[in-house]
């Protein structure tokens, strides 16, 4: 199946409805691997799909470009977009692969590229495709070193690679056809899990591209942005500077319910202020993919772990290890949890918070076995203070 985008551009990608695991990212709504054909005097394929779907891609290319391809543009070497390249280059041996030097180097370490015709492009280079032009902009570390985007000025169309992408399988190819609440949530999840660590390069890429006249953005995943392009750009600007919302997250693991009771009371304390949104997350029932999305824009959070085998609960450690890699910025936080004969769980959790660079709101809040009334009162107060910190962070960011 293909879809016309503009006079000369068509979508020829693959919708991966059943995929639920993308190198550890839980893709609850599946994904798409978007590829595009541009037909002018020359015919160009922009990006490819995962290797198993090469036949589907080539079938789609043939349906919109029966006379073959002159160029294949590779914006990004990650295998979800380059996996099908060996099959494409074999099917179109006369086509020239167009990419930057870093990307070609990366491709050569994934595939046997020895027989491929190639053309290296650099920042701002253009390619005349016969009545239309492709212009290339390097966007290093947004989110791989070789990442770049391709601009079609005559159509004011940007092939944005992973930027503005969403893991979202749908019959909708355009933002105007999709459930926008779902699309924006998946775009946020995508940013939190894929781009967050590279917020600065992503912001630099946005700044660089902001001078272009763009009506349509074709990302490598999810829907194509048209009418709702200004909204996704505004969201990216907020995420890129880690702008905190008036929001508190209380995330916990539990063994026999004691740490859960503490978490519920902390959340209750935060809600009592009436100034912030509160998310209470049982890590035993929640994917890390979703946890990171919620943490990304909170102003403050608390993380709870009981002590197991003289240390942190492994389920909590897993989340904190994942979050540590993505480095959400500028959060106020504290750790809490119950213990039996050594309070190492909450202490280890606090160690992670320190590694994130969090501002530690208070020492670990712990209790031996089940929380008594005094402990629950302390949890309530700690939650209320966390709400105040989140509200202050959001107010400060708004100034
Ligand atoms: Fe969708 Fe970075 O690959």
XYZ file of C-alpha atoms and ligand atoms in Angstrom:
402
model
C 0.000 0.000 0.000
C 1.249 3.478 -0.843
C -0.032 6.987 -0.244
C 0.437 10.208 -2.173
C 1.679 13.114 -0.028
C 2.287 15.920 -2.513
C 2.507 16.245 -6.263
C 5.842 14.432 -6.323
C 6.175 12.615 -2.992
C 4.587 9.342 -1.877
C 4.719 7.204 1.270
C 5.977 3.688 0.508
C 6.788 2.388 4.018
C 5.561 -0.463 6.179
C 3.085 -0.494 9.063
C 4.256 -2.925 11.761
C 1.017 -3.503 13.639
C 2.157 -6.344 15.953
C 5.599 -5.131 17.047
C 5.652 -4.655 20.816
C 9.367 -4.555 21.574
C 11.734 -2.065 19.973
C 15.119 -2.773 21.568
C 13.416 -2.736 24.965
C 11.008 0.125 24.224
C 7.489 -1.258 24.638
C 5.624 -0.233 21.508
C 2.077 -0.690 22.787
C 0.578 0.717 19.599
C 2.990 -0.934 17.144
C 5.062 1.182 14.779
C 5.653 2.200 11.202
C 8.890 2.396 9.256
C 8.292 5.248 6.882
C 9.974 5.440 3.491
C 9.186 7.888 0.731
C 9.565 8.143 -3.024
C 10.146 11.528 -4.664
C 9.527 11.635 -8.412
C 10.882 14.501 -10.454
C 13.199 14.249 -13.434
C 14.965 11.672 -11.299
C 13.346 9.211 -8.919
C 14.520 9.006 -5.316
C 13.789 6.696 -2.408
C 14.206 8.467 0.933
C 14.949 6.023 3.762
C 14.055 2.362 3.963
C 12.462 -0.105 6.389
C 13.491 -2.990 8.653
C 15.164 -5.877 6.835
C 12.254 -8.372 7.105
C 9.983 -5.966 5.226
C 12.297 -5.241 2.292
C 10.022 -7.092 -0.128
C 7.041 -4.962 0.924
C 9.084 -1.795 0.451
C 10.282 -2.809 -3.005
C 6.719 -3.790 -3.988
C 5.551 -0.313 -2.937
C 8.414 1.413 -4.738
C 7.591 -0.497 -7.918
C 3.961 0.552 -7.753
C 4.759 4.287 -7.654
C 8.052 4.213 -9.574
C 7.811 1.474 -12.213
C 10.786 2.914 -14.097
C 13.123 2.361 -11.170
C 15.230 4.491 -8.854
C 18.082 6.891 -9.578
C 18.953 7.684 -5.963
C 18.441 6.203 -2.518
C 18.849 8.687 0.356
C 19.826 7.267 3.735
C 19.261 9.786 6.543
C 20.098 7.417 9.398
C 21.945 4.093 9.669
C 19.896 2.505 12.471
C 18.617 -0.828 11.143
C 14.917 0.033 11.414
C 15.573 2.405 8.492
C 18.572 0.843 6.797
C 17.901 -2.897 7.176
C 16.263 -3.148 3.770
C 19.052 -1.256 1.973
C 20.999 -4.350 0.846
C 17.843 -5.685 -0.854
C 17.018 -2.259 -2.335
C 20.534 -1.729 -3.691
C 20.453 -5.246 -5.159
C 17.079 -4.601 -6.789
C 18.268 -1.248 -8.193
C 21.985 -1.712 -8.991
C 22.025 1.489 -11.056
C 20.851 3.630 -8.152
C 23.272 5.794 -6.186
C 23.126 5.792 -2.404
C 23.214 9.370 -1.107
C 24.309 9.908 2.461
C 26.965 11.540 4.640
C 30.405 10.048 5.295
C 29.642 8.989 8.878
C 26.477 7.252 7.776
C 28.224 5.412 4.959
C 30.876 4.296 7.427
C 28.178 3.007 9.793
C 26.392 1.237 6.931
C 29.660 -0.412 5.887
C 29.899 -1.944 9.369
C 26.380 -3.315 9.099
C 26.261 -4.472 5.472
C 28.469 -5.352 2.515
C 28.424 -1.985 0.767
C 31.401 -2.683 -1.502
C 29.381 -2.857 -4.720
C 27.130 0.126 -4.023
C 27.368 3.340 -6.029
C 27.570 6.118 -3.452
C 27.534 9.905 -3.241
C 28.652 11.685 -0.060
C 26.821 14.843 0.963
C 27.726 17.432 3.591
C 25.913 20.190 5.456
C 23.817 22.295 3.087
C 24.650 20.308 -0.047
C 21.976 20.069 -2.713
C 21.111 17.389 -5.214
C 19.371 18.355 -8.459
C 16.766 15.691 -9.161
C 15.407 17.250 -12.325
C 13.106 20.176 -11.668
C 13.232 19.621 -7.927
C 15.997 19.831 -5.355
C 16.992 17.852 -2.311
C 18.963 19.711 0.347
C 20.715 17.970 3.202
C 21.230 19.127 6.789
C 23.337 17.275 9.340
C 21.666 16.747 12.736
C 24.419 14.938 14.669
C 23.341 13.085 17.835
C 19.671 13.626 17.097
C 19.880 10.855 17.859
C 22.886 9.050 16.244
C 26.164 10.654 15.139
C 25.342 10.315 11.444
C 21.717 11.510 11.627
C 20.680 13.943 8.931
C 17.476 15.274 7.371
C 16.488 15.925 3.781
C 14.572 18.982 2.595
C 12.539 19.343 -0.589
C 12.203 23.143 -0.890
C 9.885 23.214 -3.913
C 7.280 21.287 -1.894
C 8.272 22.813 1.490
C 8.599 19.247 2.711
C 11.074 17.955 5.291
C 12.041 14.306 5.665
C 12.879 14.604 9.360
C 14.183 11.114 10.093
C 13.368 10.113 13.720
C 12.655 13.725 14.754
C 8.901 14.147 15.401
C 8.452 10.368 15.082
C 5.995 8.190 16.952
C 5.792 4.431 17.362
C 2.201 4.329 16.179
C 0.655 1.770 13.825
C -2.450 3.127 12.172
C -4.324 3.285 8.909
C -3.815 7.045 9.193
C -0.834 8.385 7.302
C -1.467 12.040 8.191
C -1.967 13.811 11.526
C -5.331 15.045 10.262
C -6.614 11.460 9.980
C -5.398 10.141 13.331
C -6.579 10.248 16.937
C -4.486 13.258 17.986
C -4.449 12.391 21.685
C -2.887 9.046 20.830
C -0.425 10.582 18.383
C 0.808 13.249 20.798
C 1.133 10.706 23.597
C 3.188 8.425 21.345
C 5.301 11.392 20.192
C 5.996 12.212 23.845
C 6.793 8.600 24.676
C 9.128 8.517 21.676
C 10.923 11.698 22.745
C 11.286 10.490 26.345
C 12.730 7.119 25.381
C 14.747 7.935 22.255
C 15.635 11.625 22.236
C 15.739 12.723 25.901
C 19.428 11.972 26.413
C 20.143 14.001 23.278
C 17.982 16.992 24.180
C 20.719 19.524 23.399
C 21.559 18.176 19.929
C 17.832 17.866 19.273
C 17.334 21.507 20.274
C 20.232 22.497 18.026
C 18.648 20.591 15.149
C 15.302 22.319 15.731
C 16.998 25.712 15.768
C 18.863 24.960 12.565
C 15.713 23.802 10.782
C 13.518 26.612 12.108
C 14.588 28.889 9.283
C 13.201 26.591 6.606
C 9.798 27.095 5.048
C 8.079 23.814 5.922
C 4.476 22.806 5.353
C 4.837 19.045 5.672
C 7.116 16.974 7.886
C 7.626 13.321 7.008
C 9.231 11.491 9.959
C 10.607 7.969 9.886
C 7.907 6.672 12.239
C 4.213 7.405 12.649
C 2.008 9.973 11.024
C 3.065 12.747 8.659
C 2.696 16.209 10.190
C 0.653 18.774 8.243
C -2.052 20.805 10.016
C -0.720 20.004 13.494
C 2.926 20.741 12.747
C 3.029 23.905 14.918
C 1.767 21.914 17.904
C 4.387 19.186 17.707
C 7.112 21.820 17.238
C 5.932 23.625 20.395
C 5.960 20.362 22.330
C 9.489 19.562 21.141
C 10.647 23.002 22.258
C 9.272 22.361 25.765
C 10.710 18.855 25.966
C 14.092 19.994 24.657
C 14.552 22.328 27.627
C 13.000 19.830 30.099
C 10.342 22.377 30.977
C 8.722 20.995 34.180
C 4.962 20.739 34.497
C 3.005 21.079 37.716
C 3.230 17.369 38.202
C 4.467 14.907 40.824
C 5.285 11.257 40.125
C 5.357 8.680 42.911
C 6.812 5.416 41.593
C 7.362 2.364 43.733
C 7.979 -1.337 43.922
C 6.522 -3.357 46.772
C 6.849 -6.823 48.312
C 4.135 -7.099 50.970
C 2.332 -3.783 50.503
C 4.161 -1.593 53.036
C 6.051 0.503 50.486
C 2.825 0.728 48.527
C 1.017 2.180 51.567
C 3.792 4.748 51.923
C 3.545 5.607 48.216
C -0.206 6.066 48.416
C 0.136 8.385 51.384
C 2.872 10.429 49.652
C 0.602 10.769 46.621
C -2.289 11.749 48.887
C -0.128 14.445 50.475
C 0.837 15.793 47.047
C -2.807 15.809 45.928
C -3.868 17.579 49.111
C -2.249 20.784 47.879
C -4.559 20.909 44.842
C -1.817 22.558 42.814
C -0.297 19.696 40.832
C -1.190 16.633 38.812
C -0.114 13.449 40.607
C 0.792 10.120 38.997
C 1.058 7.058 41.259
C 2.962 4.295 39.450
C 3.328 0.680 40.570
C 6.534 -0.357 38.831
C 5.461 -3.982 39.097
C 2.597 -3.207 36.717
C 4.093 -0.536 34.445
C 6.554 -0.605 31.554
C 9.662 1.518 31.931
C 8.781 3.049 28.557
C 5.719 4.658 30.161
C 7.495 5.501 33.423
C 10.077 7.591 31.572
C 7.359 9.465 29.680
C 5.762 10.443 32.995
C 9.057 11.370 34.664
C 10.265 13.490 31.744
C 8.053 16.505 32.433
C 7.313 16.173 36.149
C 8.599 18.856 38.483
C 9.349 16.433 41.326
C 9.127 12.750 42.126
C 9.531 10.136 44.814
C 10.748 6.588 44.290
C 10.089 3.749 46.673
C 11.832 0.446 47.189
C 11.637 -2.118 49.950
C 14.844 -3.874 50.924
C 15.389 -7.298 49.401
C 18.530 -9.323 50.111
C 20.134 -6.295 51.743
C 19.608 -4.098 48.699
C 17.182 -2.365 46.353
C 14.299 -4.338 44.837
C 15.569 -5.466 41.392
C 12.408 -4.215 39.666
C 13.011 -0.715 41.024
C 16.723 -0.884 40.186
C 15.803 -1.769 36.582
C 13.715 1.368 36.179
C 16.307 3.575 37.847
C 19.084 2.131 35.681
C 17.041 2.884 32.568
C 16.153 6.393 33.738
C 19.789 7.046 34.688
C 20.782 6.440 31.071
C 18.255 8.986 29.803
C 19.159 11.606 32.432
C 15.985 13.633 32.990
C 17.143 17.061 34.116
C 16.488 19.273 37.119
C 14.177 17.192 39.301
C 13.567 17.403 43.023
C 13.209 13.910 44.448
C 13.497 11.640 47.452
C 13.533 7.907 48.157
C 11.404 5.900 50.544
C 10.603 2.334 51.462
C 10.080 -0.284 54.131
C 12.675 -2.742 55.400
C 12.969 -5.667 57.776
C 16.485 -5.638 59.206
C 18.456 -3.227 57.010
C 17.215 -0.109 55.187
C 19.432 -0.485 52.115
C 16.605 -0.444 49.536
C 15.697 3.225 49.931
C 19.351 4.180 50.430
C 20.337 2.565 47.151
C 17.407 4.266 45.436
C 18.671 7.602 46.718
C 22.082 6.748 45.266
C 20.505 6.573 41.805
C 18.771 9.921 42.337
C 22.109 11.481 43.185
C 23.580 10.014 40.001
C 20.763 11.637 37.964
C 21.726 14.997 39.444
C 18.418 15.303 41.311
C 18.017 17.825 44.071
C 17.447 15.535 47.080
C 14.414 16.871 48.932
C 14.966 14.950 52.158
C 16.779 11.890 53.569
C 15.251 8.503 52.685
C 11.910 8.035 54.386
C 11.960 4.523 55.781
C 10.029 2.307 58.170
C 10.663 -1.134 59.664
C 8.099 -3.555 58.238
C 4.636 -1.906 58.110
C 4.132 1.875 58.299
C 2.523 3.128 61.506
C 0.432 6.287 61.849
C 3.496 8.432 62.512
C 5.241 7.179 59.371
C 2.153 7.680 57.247
C 1.842 11.236 58.539
C 5.465 11.836 57.568
C 4.729 10.410 54.103
C 1.763 12.764 53.722
C 3.877 15.771 54.675
C 6.700 14.706 52.371
C 4.215 14.397 49.496
C 2.803 17.852 50.185
C 6.317 19.308 50.174
C 7.012 17.532 46.885
C 3.923 19.185 45.376
C 5.214 22.576 46.516
C 8.588 21.865 44.902
C 6.959 20.803 41.615
C 4.701 23.849 41.536
C 7.645 26.151 42.242
C 9.721 24.496 39.508
C 6.917 24.929 36.974
C 6.315 28.549 38.004
C 10.041 29.260 37.792
C 10.281 27.755 34.306
C 7.294 29.810 33.125
C 8.969 33.120 34.069
Fe 13.972 4.902 13.989
Fe 16.952 5.848 15.243
O 15.793 4.768 14.268
